[in-house]
Amino acid sequence: MLIEVQKDVLMRSLQHVIKAVALNGPAPILQGIHIQAASDRVIFTASNTSMTIQSEIQQSSATLNIKRKGTIVIPSRYFFEVIRKLRDGVIVLELETEEKLMLTIRSGHSNIRLCGMAPTEFPYIKREEEERYSNRLQLNHTLFKATIKQVAVMAATSENRPVLTGVSFECNDNHINIMATDGVRLASRTLHIASSSHTNFKVIVPAKNLLELAKLLGDEYKAIEMAICNNRVKFIANGLKVESALIEGTFPSINNVVPRSYLCEILVDRECFLAAVDCVTVLAGDYIIRLAAESAQLKLLSRTREIGDVEHAVPLLEMRGEQFSISVNGKFLSDMLRNRECTSIRIRYAGQTSPIVILPNDSLKSTFFLLTPVRTQYEYNKSK
Amino acid sequence: MLIEVQKDVLMRSLQHVIKAVALNGPAPILQGIHIQAASDRVIFTASNTSMTIQSEIQQSSATLNIKRKGTIVIPSRYFFEVIRKLRDGVIVLELETEEKLMLTIRSGHSNIRLCGMAPTEFPYIKREEEERYSNRLQLNHTLFKATIKQVAVMAATSENRPVLTGVSFECNDNHINIMATDGVRLASRTLHIASSSHTNFKVIVPAKNLLELAKLLGDEYKAIEMAICNNRVKFIANGLKVESALIEGTFPSINNVVPRSYLCEILVDRECFLAAVDCVTVLAGDYIIRLAAESAQLKLLSRTREIGDVEHAVPLLEMRGEQFSISVNGKFLSDMLRNRECTSIRIRYAGQTSPIVILPNDSLKSTFFLLTPVRTQYEYNKSK
């Protein structure tokens, strides 16, 4: 291997793949980055048991010049830190012989030699296996990234029910529904599929891998491709490939969870409501806040014994139905209101034991959130 | 107490004083912020056993309107978080009676009540005691801030020798020497005193308090005042007062430590040298790097067994004396080269067992660093 590459381009690929390095894993080979210089591109790959990230740089006169092909696995931490410390400009990576497993890095007045590992055992995404990915579909990149950020945070973080640590992807004809729940809250969004060659499918993808993917995705791509084989899913966008294991099991059905009729529906300004929730949650013991919808306003209340209490009023833009008051987790509610593009939020109340339904007002059909109320012994209204 | 204050101005004062709150301390009163509304200003104070920070806001039509005087201590965490979440604009703080100890905070549609504590036991900086601070001197604010950042990081962090966790301030006529050492490295800088009424003194101030102070100091002040009484030092700059306990004991003399003659002196570009040190230190076991001054260049070398090695050459701008090579802690060396205003660095070598002397080239007399070499069994030069 002998390549010349611009530092900023190399760093960007390394920043992508390093997220999948199994830094504390038992296998030294998985603490490395697999570098493959092919004839027309250099491919960097890192993998832990659950996720594999691959980033490639195309041969080009401005950024990458491949003079000799070759493959090696290099300890990620040292490689990343060394490259990061080098000054901007051309960096030369040279592997004299495949047997010697010693990578030489040259830049300006620096000369670094790093001991590598044999690439044969590395579980990288094999190019020749791509045809096994039979289900392929393309999604709008911006919408996909926003959806993952909204939905995947609602997944469970405890491993008590492994399927709940994942995000459900259910594909029906030209739509895909993306959903996550931890049993208390639920987020669901349906996206249109641009172009595809697939059959209908249902898979569960680990939420933490999706959140890493969302962080990696820049703003410059137009579309992201999703491809599924038996037990893995692959996301492909502009030189970046992220492969994840799937979670086995059946995702719970929401047919019996979503309330079918409502006692009250209110509309509030999103930013105004979010600011109120955040303010009131500061003083809320166990994050429990009280929502009380009255004639023209939504009152938010919380108190912590011996510390104090807070009351915040948000004007109602609309109200249809009877007055209600209900206690919910303010932190969970705040998560649902954040990162939304809409200006107002519709809240539907279906009784003290039903989850409240939260709908961004400008995309009624495609997105909704459910939040199960908290039963509180303390009656806020009586204490005022 | 009844005051109206702009949120940004209030937040700024709280951000200052919260650094001194004893969050994990045993005394609940020290987890609070002391608020005193006087006739012409509001004074916020927080204190742990070692440091007290006071920030005041002057009455002004644009930012603060004091309608009724009063004093209370409020739990810092809740107060800070609640104020932070409120929207920009006017915030009203009201204490109905001093006996009730309940502070009401109003802003827009928010109404918050926080339980307070009695202010009588709070150890705040008493204004009436200021005359006890007999030694007063003024320093250039920018130079003082830069000096603290350079010098205080060299203090010891372990409590084995308490005096070494402090920074020595030694005042002689119109100069003050500021110095810190952990036994391996030492930084010393001498500043000119602008105006003063003081006698010569020597005190030791906890480095961690000074580093907090340096973070608090903005860039807008012209001068900082330093005042000393028996066992405390106070720094005053534009509405901000930071009081620190002094460390008892005698700071070690450096008369026998600074080499009096040199075998070699070299001059290198600072940025170029710093980049080389950082790059070489990445692969250095225990941060030990080798410096080898040869005819026209300074070579930097390091290696970690089974990982790799790195060699970096920096051109010498000047060299007087014999060639040398010596091993030092690369992380400590990097600290000395960082945050410097100068473009080049002078290094003096006085033998294998003497510390190297590092001098910023444009302030020869006022600043110097010492770095004790590390004895290494491994001979880098022979291995190449």
Short mmCIF file of N, CA, C and O in Angstrom, two decimals, chain A residues 279 312, chain B residues 7 81-88 91 105-107 110 112:
data_model
loop_
_atom_site.label_atom_id
_atom_site.label_comp_id
_atom_site.label_asym_id
_atom_site.label_seq_id
_atom_site.Cartn_x
_atom_site.Cartn_y
_atom_site.Cartn_z
N CYS A 279 -39.29 24.70 32.19
CA CYS A 279 -39.23 25.50 33.40
C CYS A 279 -39.89 24.79 34.57
O CYS A 279 -39.34 24.72 35.67
N HIS A 312 -47.01 27.78 35.58
CA HIS A 312 -46.74 28.44 34.32
C HIS A 312 -48.00 28.31 33.46
O HIS A 312 -48.56 27.23 33.36
N LYS B 7 -33.04 39.34 32.73
CA LYS B 7 -32.59 37.96 32.88
C LYS B 7 -31.10 37.79 32.56
O LYS B 7 -30.38 37.12 33.29
N GLU B 81 -31.23 26.90 37.88
CA GLU B 81 -31.92 26.19 36.80
C GLU B 81 -33.23 26.86 36.42
O GLU B 81 -33.58 26.95 35.24
N VAL B 82 -33.95 27.35 37.43
CA VAL B 82 -35.23 28.01 37.15
C VAL B 82 -34.99 29.30 36.36
O VAL B 82 -35.64 29.54 35.33
N ILE B 83 -34.04 30.10 36.80
CA ILE B 83 -33.77 31.37 36.11
C ILE B 83 -33.31 31.08 34.68
O ILE B 83 -33.73 31.75 33.72
N ARG B 84 -32.48 30.06 34.51
CA ARG B 84 -31.97 29.71 33.19
C ARG B 84 -33.11 29.36 32.23
O ARG B 84 -33.05 29.67 31.04
N LYS B 85 -34.15 28.71 32.74
CA LYS B 85 -35.23 28.28 31.86
C LYS B 85 -36.21 29.40 31.53
O LYS B 85 -37.01 29.26 30.61
N LEU B 86 -36.20 30.48 32.29
CA LEU B 86 -37.14 31.57 32.01
C LEU B 86 -36.76 32.29 30.72
O LEU B 86 -35.60 32.31 30.32
N ARG B 87 -37.75 32.88 30.08
CA ARG B 87 -37.43 33.56 28.84
C ARG B 87 -36.80 34.92 29.10
O ARG B 87 -36.88 35.46 30.20
N ASP B 88 -36.12 35.45 28.09
CA ASP B 88 -35.44 36.74 28.22
C ASP B 88 -36.44 37.83 28.62
O ASP B 88 -37.61 37.76 28.27
N ILE B 91 -37.30 39.88 35.10
CA ILE B 91 -37.65 38.90 36.12
C ILE B 91 -37.87 39.67 37.43
O ILE B 91 -37.08 40.53 37.79
N ILE B 105 -40.64 34.24 42.34
CA ILE B 105 -39.98 34.64 41.08
C ILE B 105 -41.08 34.72 40.02
O ILE B 105 -41.81 33.76 39.81
N ARG B 106 -41.19 35.88 39.39
CA ARG B 106 -42.22 36.05 38.36
C ARG B 106 -41.59 36.50 37.05
O ARG B 106 -40.70 37.36 37.03
N SER B 107 -42.06 35.90 35.97
CA SER B 107 -41.57 36.28 34.64
C SER B 107 -42.61 35.83 33.64
O SER B 107 -42.92 34.64 33.57
N SER B 110 -44.94 32.84 34.16
CA SER B 110 -44.40 31.93 35.18
C SER B 110 -44.50 32.53 36.56
O SER B 110 -44.28 33.74 36.75
N ILE B 112 -43.04 31.28 40.32
CA ILE B 112 -42.28 30.25 41.02
C ILE B 112 -42.10 30.68 42.48
O ILE B 112 -41.82 31.85 42.75
#
